[in-house]
Short mmCIF file of C-alpha atoms in Angstrom, two decimals:
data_model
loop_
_atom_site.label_atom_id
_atom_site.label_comp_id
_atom_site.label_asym_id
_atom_site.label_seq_id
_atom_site.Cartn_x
_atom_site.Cartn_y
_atom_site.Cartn_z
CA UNK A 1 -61.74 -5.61 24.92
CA UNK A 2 -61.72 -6.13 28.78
CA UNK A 3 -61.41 -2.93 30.75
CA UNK A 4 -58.81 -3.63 33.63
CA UNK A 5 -58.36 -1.41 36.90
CA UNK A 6 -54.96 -1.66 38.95
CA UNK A 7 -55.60 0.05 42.15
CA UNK A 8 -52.98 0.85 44.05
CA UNK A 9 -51.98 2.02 47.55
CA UNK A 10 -48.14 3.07 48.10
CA UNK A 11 -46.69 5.01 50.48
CA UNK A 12 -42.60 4.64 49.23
CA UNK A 13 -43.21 3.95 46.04
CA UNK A 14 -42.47 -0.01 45.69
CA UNK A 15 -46.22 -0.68 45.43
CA UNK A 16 -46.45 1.73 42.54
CA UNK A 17 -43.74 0.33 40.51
CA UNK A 18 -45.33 -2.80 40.63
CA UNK A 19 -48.54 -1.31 39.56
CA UNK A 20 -46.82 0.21 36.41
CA UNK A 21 -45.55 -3.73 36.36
CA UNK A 22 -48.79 -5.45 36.34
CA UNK A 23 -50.30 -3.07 34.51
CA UNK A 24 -48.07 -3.54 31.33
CA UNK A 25 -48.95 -7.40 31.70
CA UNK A 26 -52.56 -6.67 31.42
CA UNK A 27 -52.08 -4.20 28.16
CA UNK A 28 -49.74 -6.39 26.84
CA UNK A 29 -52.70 -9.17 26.90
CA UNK A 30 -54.66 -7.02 25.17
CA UNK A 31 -56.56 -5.05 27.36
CA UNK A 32 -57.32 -1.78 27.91
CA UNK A 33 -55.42 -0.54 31.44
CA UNK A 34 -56.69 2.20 33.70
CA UNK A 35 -53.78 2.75 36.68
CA UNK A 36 -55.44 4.48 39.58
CA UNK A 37 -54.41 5.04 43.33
CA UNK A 38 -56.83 5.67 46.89
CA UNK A 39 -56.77 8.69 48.12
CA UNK A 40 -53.56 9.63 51.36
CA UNK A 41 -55.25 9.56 54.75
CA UNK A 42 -51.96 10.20 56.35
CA UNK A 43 -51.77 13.89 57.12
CA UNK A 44 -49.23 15.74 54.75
CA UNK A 45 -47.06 17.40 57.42
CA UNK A 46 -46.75 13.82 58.78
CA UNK A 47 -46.23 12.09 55.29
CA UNK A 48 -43.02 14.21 54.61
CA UNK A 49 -41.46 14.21 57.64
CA UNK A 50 -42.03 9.95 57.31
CA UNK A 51 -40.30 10.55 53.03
CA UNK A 52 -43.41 9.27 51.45
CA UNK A 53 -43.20 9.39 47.95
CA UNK A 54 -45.74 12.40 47.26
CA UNK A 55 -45.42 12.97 43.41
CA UNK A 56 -47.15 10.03 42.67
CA UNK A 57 -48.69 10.30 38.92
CA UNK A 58 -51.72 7.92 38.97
CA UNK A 59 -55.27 9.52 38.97
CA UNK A 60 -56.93 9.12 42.37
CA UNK A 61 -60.37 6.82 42.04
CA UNK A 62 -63.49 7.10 43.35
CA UNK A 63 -65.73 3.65 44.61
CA UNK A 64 -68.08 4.35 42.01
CA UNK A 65 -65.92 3.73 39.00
CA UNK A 66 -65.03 0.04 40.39
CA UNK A 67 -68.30 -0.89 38.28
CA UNK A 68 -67.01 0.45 34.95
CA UNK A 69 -64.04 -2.76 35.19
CA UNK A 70 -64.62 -6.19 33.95
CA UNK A 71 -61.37 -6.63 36.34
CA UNK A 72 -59.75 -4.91 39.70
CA UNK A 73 -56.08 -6.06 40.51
CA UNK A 74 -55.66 -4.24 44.21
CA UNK A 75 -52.15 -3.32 45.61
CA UNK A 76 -50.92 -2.19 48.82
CA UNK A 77 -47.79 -2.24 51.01
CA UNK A 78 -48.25 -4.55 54.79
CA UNK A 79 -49.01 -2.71 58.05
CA UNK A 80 -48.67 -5.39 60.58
CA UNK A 81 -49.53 -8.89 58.49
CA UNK A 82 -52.17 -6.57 56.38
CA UNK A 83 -53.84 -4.57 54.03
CA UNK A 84 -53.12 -0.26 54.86
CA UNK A 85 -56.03 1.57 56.21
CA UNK A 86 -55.89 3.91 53.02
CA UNK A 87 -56.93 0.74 51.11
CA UNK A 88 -58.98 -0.58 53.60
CA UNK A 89 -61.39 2.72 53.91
CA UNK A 90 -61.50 2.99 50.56
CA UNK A 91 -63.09 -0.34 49.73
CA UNK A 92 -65.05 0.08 53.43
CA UNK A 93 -67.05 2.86 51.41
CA UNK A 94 -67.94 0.16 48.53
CA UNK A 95 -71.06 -1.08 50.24
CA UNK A 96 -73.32 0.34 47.54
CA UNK A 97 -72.26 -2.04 45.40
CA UNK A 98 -71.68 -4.71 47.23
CA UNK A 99 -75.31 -4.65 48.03
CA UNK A 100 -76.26 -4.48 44.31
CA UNK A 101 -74.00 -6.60 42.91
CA UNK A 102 -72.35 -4.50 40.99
CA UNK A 103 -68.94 -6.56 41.17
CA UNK A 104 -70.42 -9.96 40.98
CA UNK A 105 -68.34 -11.85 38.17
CA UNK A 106 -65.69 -9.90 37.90
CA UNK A 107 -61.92 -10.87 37.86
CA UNK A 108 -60.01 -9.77 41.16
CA UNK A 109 -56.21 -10.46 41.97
CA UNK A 110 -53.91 -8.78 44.69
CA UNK A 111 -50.13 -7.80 44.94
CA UNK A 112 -48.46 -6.09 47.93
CA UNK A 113 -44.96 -5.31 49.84
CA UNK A 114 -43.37 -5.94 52.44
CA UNK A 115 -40.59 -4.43 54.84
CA UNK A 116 -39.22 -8.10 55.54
CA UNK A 117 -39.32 -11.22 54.26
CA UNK A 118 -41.26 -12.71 56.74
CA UNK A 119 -43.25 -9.38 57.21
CA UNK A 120 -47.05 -10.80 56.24
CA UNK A 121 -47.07 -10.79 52.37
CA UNK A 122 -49.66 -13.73 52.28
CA UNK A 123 -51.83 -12.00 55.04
CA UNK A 124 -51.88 -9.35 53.42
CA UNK A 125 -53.04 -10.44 50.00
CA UNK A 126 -55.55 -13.03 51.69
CA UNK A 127 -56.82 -9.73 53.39
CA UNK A 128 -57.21 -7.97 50.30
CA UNK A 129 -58.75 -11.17 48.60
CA UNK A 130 -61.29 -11.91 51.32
CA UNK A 131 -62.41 -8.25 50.45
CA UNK A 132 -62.66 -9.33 46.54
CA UNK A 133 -64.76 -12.90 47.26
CA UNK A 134 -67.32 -10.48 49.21
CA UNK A 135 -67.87 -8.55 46.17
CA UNK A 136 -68.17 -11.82 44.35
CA UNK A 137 -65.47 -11.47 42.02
CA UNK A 138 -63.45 -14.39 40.47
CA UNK A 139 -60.17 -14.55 41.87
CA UNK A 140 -56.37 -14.85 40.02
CA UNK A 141 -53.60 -15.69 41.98
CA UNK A 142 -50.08 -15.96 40.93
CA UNK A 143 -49.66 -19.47 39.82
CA UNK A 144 -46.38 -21.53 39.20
CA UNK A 145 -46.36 -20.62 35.14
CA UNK A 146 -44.31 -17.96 36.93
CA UNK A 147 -41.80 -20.20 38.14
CA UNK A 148 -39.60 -17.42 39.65
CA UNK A 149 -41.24 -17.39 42.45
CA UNK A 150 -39.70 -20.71 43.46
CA UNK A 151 -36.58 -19.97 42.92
CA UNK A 152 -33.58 -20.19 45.67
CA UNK A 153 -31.12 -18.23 44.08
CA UNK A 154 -32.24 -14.77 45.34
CA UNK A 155 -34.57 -13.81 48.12
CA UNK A 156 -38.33 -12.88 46.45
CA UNK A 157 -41.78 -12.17 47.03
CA UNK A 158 -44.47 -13.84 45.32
CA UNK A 159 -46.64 -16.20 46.16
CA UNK A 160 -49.70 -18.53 44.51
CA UNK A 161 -51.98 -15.54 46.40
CA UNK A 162 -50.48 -12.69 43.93
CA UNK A 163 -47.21 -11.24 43.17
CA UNK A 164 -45.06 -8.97 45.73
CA UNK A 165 -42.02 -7.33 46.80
CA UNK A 166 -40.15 -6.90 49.94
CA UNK A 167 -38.69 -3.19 50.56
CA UNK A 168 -36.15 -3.76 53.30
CA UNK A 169 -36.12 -2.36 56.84
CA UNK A 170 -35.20 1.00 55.52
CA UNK A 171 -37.15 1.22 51.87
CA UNK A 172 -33.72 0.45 50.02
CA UNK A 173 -34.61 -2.51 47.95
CA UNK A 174 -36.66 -2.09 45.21
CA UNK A 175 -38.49 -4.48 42.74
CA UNK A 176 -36.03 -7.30 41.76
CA UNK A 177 -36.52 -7.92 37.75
CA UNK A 178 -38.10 -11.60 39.27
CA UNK A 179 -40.53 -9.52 41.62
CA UNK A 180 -41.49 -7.25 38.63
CA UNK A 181 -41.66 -10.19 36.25
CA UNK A 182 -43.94 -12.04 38.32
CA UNK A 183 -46.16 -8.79 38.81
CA UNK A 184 -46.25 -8.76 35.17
CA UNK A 185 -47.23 -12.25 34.76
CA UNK A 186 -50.13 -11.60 37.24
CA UNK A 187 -51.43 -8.98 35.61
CA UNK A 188 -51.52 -10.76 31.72
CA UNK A 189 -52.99 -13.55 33.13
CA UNK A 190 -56.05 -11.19 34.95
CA UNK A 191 -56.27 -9.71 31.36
CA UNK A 192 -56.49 -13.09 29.84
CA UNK A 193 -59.28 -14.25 32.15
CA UNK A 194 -60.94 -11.29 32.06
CA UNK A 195 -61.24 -11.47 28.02
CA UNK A 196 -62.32 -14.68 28.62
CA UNK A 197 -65.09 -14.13 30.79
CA UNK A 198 -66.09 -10.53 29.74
CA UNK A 199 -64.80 -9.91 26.28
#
């Protein structure tokens, strides 16, 4: 059974629900799921009077665990076209195993949000994928077997880079059923290749 990590960054809570998203496509493949955030870098006094949602559920990981996953599907929300410093410094203090290999081989994907439509969801993901092909992991994008994300009838995130969401100006919108779909779709098909590769 391949051991799958979604790792997770959100400060409103529309990266987390597509977490829980992409992680029930990956146990629904048949893998065993792990759903883990970074740790908050944004002071707390700061973080409440901003509304970030604080009761978040998912364990907080350390870089060392990383290693223990045939496959690491990273999320976080867009500051200015890419990936949040929380999720940056966290994978900054990976250079251990970079420099032994540790990820080599494994699967790697990437989902994120967005305030706008046009806010930087593909820089974003690249970001976090450029990240992944250092640590010599085999990437998964979204591809068109989720058709939804070519779809005109509603405005939508995804991409062929990974799956994603756009919050609104304000944080209003939440995952559409398409966006959450997709994320779902994602993470199944990281799970599949994972089995594949590792299992």
């Amino acid at each position: 059974m391949a051991k799958v990590l979604v790792l997770y960054y959100s400060a409103y809570g529309h990266v987390e629900a597509m977490a829980r998203a992409v992680a029930e496509g990956a146990a629904g493949a048949g893998a065993q799921v792990d759903v883990k955030r970074v740790p908050e870098l944004v002071p707390a006094e700061v973080a409440r009077a901003a509304h970030y949602k604080l009761d978040q559920a998912a364990p907080v990981a350390t870089v060392a665990e990383l290693a223990d996953y045939d496959a690491i599907v990273i999320g976080t929300g867009t500051r200015f076209g890419r990936m949040g410093s929380q999720m940056a410094s966290f994978l900054d203090q990976a250079g251990g195993l970079w420099a032994r290999g540790a990820l080599h081989g494994k699967v790697g994907a990437a989902f994120t949000s967005t305030a706008t439509q046009h806010g930087g969801q593909e820089t974003t993901l690249f970001s976090i994928i450029t990240n992944l092909l250092h640590f010599g992991m085999v990437i998964v994008g979204l591809d068109y077997g989720h058709a939804g994300q070519m779809t005109l009838d509603e405005i939508t995130g995804g991409s062929p880079y990974g799956s994603s969401t756009i919050a609104g100006g304000d944080g209003s919108r939440q995952p559409t059923d398409n966006e959450l779909q997709g994320a779902r779709y994602q993470g199944r098909v990281v799970a599949e290749t994972a089995i594949r590769l590792h299992g």
